[in-house]
PDB file of C-alpha atoms in Angstrom:
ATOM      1  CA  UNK J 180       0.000   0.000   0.000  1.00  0.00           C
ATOM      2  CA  UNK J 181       1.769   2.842  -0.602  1.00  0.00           C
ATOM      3  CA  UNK J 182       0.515   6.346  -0.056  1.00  0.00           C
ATOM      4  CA  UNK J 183       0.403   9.224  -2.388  1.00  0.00           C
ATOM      5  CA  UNK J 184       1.990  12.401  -2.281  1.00  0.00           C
ATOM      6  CA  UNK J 185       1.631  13.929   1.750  1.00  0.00           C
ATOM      7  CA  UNK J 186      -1.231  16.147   1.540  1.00  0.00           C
ATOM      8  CA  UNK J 187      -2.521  17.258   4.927  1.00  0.00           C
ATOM      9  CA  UNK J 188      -6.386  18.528   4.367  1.00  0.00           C
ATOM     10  CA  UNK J 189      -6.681  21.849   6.073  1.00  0.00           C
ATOM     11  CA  UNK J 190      -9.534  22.275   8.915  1.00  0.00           C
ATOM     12  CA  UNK J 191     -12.546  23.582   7.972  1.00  0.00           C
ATOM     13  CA  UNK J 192     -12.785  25.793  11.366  1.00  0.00           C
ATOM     14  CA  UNK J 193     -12.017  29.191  11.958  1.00  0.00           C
ATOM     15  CA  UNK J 194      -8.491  30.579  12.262  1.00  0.00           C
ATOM     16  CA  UNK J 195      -8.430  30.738  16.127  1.00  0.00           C
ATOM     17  CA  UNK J 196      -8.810  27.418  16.866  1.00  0.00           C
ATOM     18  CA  UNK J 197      -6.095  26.350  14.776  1.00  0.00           C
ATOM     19  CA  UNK J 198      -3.127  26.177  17.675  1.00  0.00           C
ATOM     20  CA  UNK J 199       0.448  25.727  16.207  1.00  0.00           C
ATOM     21  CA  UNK J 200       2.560  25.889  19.195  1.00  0.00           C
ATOM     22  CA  UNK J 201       2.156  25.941  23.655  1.00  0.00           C
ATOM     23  CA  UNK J 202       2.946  29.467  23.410  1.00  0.00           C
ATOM     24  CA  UNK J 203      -0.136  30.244  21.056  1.00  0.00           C
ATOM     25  CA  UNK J 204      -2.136  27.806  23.229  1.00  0.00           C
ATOM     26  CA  UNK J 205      -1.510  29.648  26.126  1.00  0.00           C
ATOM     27  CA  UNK J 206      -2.289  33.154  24.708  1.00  0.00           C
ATOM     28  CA  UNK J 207      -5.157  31.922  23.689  1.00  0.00           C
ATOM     29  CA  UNK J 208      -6.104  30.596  26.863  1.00  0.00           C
ATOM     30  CA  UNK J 209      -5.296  34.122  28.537  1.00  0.00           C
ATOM     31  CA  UNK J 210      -7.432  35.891  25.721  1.00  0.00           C
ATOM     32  CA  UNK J 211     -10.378  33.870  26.373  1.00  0.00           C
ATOM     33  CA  UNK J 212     -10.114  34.865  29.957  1.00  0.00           C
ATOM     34  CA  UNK J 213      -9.729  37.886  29.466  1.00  0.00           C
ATOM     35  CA  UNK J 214     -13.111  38.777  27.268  1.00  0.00           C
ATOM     36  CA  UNK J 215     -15.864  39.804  28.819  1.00  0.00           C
ATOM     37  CA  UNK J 216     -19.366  37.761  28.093  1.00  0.00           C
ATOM     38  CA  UNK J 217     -23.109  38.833  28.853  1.00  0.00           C
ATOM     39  CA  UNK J 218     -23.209  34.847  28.929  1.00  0.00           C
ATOM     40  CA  UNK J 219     -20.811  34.371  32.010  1.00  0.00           C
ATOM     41  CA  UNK J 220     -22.862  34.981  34.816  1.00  0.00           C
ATOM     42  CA  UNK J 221     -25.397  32.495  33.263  1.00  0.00           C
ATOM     43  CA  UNK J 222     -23.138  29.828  32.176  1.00  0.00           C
ATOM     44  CA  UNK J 223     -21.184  29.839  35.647  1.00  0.00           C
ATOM     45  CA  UNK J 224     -23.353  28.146  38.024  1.00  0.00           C
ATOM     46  CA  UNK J 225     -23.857  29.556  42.095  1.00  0.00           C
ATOM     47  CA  UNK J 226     -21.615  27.924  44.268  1.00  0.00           C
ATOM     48  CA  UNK J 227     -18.612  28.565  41.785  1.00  0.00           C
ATOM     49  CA  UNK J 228     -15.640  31.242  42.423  1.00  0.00           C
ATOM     50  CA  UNK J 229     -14.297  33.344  39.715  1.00  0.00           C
ATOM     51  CA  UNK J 230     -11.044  31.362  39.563  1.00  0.00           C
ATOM     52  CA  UNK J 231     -11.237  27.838  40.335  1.00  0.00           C
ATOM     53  CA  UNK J 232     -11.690  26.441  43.496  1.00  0.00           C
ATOM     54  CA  UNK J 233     -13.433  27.059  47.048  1.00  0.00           C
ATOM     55  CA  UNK J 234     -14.920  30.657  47.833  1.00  0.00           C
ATOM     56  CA  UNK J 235     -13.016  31.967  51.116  1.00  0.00           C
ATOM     57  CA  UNK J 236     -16.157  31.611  52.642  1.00  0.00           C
ATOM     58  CA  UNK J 237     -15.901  27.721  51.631  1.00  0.00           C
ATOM     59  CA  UNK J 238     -12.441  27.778  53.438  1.00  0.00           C
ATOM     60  CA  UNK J 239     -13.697  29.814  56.638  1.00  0.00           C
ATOM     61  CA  UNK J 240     -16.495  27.013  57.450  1.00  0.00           C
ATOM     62  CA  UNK J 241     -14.685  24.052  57.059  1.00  0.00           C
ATOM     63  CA  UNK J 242     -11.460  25.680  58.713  1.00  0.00           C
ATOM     64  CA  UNK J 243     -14.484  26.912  61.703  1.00  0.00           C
ATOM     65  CA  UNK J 244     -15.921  23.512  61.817  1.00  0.00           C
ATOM     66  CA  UNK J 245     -12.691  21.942  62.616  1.00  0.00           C
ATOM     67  CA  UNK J 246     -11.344  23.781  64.797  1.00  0.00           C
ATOM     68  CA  UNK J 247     -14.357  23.819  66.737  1.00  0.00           C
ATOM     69  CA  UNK J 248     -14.723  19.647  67.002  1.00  0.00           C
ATOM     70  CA  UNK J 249     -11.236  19.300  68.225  1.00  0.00           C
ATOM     71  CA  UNK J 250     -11.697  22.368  70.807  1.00  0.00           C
ATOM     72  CA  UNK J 251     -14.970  20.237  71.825  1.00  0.00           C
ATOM     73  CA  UNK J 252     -12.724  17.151  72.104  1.00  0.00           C
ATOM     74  CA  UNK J 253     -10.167  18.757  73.819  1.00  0.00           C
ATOM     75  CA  UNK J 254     -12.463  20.563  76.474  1.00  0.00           C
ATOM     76  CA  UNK J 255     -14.297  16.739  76.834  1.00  0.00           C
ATOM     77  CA  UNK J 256     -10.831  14.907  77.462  1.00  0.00           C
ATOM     78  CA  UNK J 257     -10.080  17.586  80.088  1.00  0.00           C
ATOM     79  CA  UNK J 258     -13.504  17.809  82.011  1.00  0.00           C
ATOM     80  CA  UNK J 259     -13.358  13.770  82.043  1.00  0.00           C
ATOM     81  CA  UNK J 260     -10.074  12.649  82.507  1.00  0.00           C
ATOM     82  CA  UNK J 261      -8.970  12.470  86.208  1.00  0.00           C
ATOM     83  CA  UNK J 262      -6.284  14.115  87.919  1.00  0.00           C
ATOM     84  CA  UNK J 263      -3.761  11.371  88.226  1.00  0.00           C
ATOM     85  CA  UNK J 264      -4.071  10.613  84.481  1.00  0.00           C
ATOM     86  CA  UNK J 265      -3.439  14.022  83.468  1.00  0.00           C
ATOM     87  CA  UNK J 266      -0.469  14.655  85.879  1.00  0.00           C
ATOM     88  CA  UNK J 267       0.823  11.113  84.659  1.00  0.00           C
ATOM     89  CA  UNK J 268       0.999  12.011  80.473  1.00  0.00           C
ATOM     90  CA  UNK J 269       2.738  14.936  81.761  1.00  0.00           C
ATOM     91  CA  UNK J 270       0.372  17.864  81.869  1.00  0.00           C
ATOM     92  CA  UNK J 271       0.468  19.652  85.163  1.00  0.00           C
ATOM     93  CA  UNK J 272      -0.817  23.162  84.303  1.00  0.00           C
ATOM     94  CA  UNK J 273      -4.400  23.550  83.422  1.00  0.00           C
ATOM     95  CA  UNK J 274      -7.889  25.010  84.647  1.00  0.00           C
ATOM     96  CA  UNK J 275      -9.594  24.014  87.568  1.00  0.00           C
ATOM     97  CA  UNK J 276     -12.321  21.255  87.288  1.00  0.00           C
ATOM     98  CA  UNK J 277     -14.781  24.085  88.748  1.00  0.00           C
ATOM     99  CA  UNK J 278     -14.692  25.544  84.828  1.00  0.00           C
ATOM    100  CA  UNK J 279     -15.796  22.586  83.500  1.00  0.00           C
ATOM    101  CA  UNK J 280     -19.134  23.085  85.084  1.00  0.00           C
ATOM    102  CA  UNK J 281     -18.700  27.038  85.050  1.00  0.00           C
ATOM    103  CA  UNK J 282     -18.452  27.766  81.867  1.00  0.00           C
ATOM    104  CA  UNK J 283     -21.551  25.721  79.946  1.00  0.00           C
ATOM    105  CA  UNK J 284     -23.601  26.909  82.718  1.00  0.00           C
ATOM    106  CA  UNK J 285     -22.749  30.551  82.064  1.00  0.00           C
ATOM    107  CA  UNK J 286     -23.276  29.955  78.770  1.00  0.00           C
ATOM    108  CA  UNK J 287     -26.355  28.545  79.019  1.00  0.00           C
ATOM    109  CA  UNK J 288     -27.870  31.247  81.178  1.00  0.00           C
ATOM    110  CA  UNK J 289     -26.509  33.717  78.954  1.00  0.00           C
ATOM    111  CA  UNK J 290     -28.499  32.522  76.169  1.00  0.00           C
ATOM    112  CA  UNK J 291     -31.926  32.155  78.051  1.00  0.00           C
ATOM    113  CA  UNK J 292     -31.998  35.156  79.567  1.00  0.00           C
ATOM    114  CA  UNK J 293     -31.049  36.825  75.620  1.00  0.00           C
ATOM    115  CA  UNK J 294     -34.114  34.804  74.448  1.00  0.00           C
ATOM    116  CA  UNK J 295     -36.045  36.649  77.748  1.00  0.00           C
ATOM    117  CA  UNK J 296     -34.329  39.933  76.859  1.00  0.00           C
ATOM    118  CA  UNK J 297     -35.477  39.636  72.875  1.00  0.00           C
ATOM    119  CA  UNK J 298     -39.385  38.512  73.923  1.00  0.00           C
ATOM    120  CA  UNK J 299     -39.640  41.328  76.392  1.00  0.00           C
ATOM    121  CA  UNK J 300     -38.473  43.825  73.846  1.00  0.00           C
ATOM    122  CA  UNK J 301     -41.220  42.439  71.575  1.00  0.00           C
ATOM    123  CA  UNK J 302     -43.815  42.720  73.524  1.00  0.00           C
ATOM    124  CA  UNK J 303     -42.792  46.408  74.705  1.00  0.00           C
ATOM    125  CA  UNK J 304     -43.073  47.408  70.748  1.00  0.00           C
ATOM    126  CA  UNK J 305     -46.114  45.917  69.880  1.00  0.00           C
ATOM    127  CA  UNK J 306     -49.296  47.421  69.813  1.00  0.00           C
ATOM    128  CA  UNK J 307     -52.195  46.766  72.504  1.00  0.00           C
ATOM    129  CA  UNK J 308     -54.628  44.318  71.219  1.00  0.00           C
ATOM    130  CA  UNK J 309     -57.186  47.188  71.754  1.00  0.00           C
ATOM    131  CA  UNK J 310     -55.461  49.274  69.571  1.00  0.00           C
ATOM    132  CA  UNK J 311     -56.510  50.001  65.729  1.00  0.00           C
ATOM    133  CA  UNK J 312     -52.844  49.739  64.569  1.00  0.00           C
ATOM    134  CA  UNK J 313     -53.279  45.870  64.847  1.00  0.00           C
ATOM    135  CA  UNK J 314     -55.777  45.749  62.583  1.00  0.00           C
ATOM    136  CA  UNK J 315     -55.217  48.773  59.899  1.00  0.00           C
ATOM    137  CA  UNK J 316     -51.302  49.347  60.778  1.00  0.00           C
ATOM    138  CA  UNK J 317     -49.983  52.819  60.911  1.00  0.00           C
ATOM    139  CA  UNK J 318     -49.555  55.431  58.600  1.00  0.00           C
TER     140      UNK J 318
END
């Protein structure tokens, strides 16, 4: 079989799709990037940054979400673990015990009384039932 003379057929597509070299690819590449489409907000999905990759956003959760498990684990280990074990692996400096009770309770307080604080303020702003505004609101 042999072949005739080497004739290579030329692509029917346009001119700047036709790459010769990695230099040409990548100015392409930075040309595409670079124009400006009414078609990019709509072909881009939500959830998707303008490079590639996670939003910061992304990065601050997970990072937050971490950090907060092993803090949880951490605080756990301490509040459980007795005296002698601790002193034994080594660790001799840390809270009292009394903390370990202190602090959720404080916590927890802290939050009820902002749910009391937030209801009280609700009912000081609204209306009395015998009051028009409840029906008609004011003008």
């Amino acid at each position: 079989m042999e072949r005739g003379p080497a004739t290579e057929e030329v692509p029917s597509s346009p001119s700047w799709l036709v790459v010769s070299s990695p230099r040409r690819t990548l100015s392409l590449l930075r040309e595409r990037r670079a124009a400006v489409s009414i078609f990019d907000s709509i072909e881009k999905g939500p959830g998707f940054a303008e490079e590639h990759g996670p939003k910061p956003s992304e990065v601050y959760g997970f990072v937050g979400s971490i950090t907060t498990v092993i803090a949880t684990v951490i605080f756990l280990v301490w509040a459980y673990t007795p005296e002698p074990w601790l002193h034994y692996l080594g660790i001799t400096y840390y809270p009292s015990k009394y903390w370990a009770l202190a602090v959720p309770t404080f916590c927890m307080v802290t939050v009820v009384l902002m749910m009391a604080f937030y209801l009280g303020l609700n009912f000081m702003v609204t209306p009395p039932p015998t009051s028009l505004n409840t029906m008609f609101g004011a003008k």
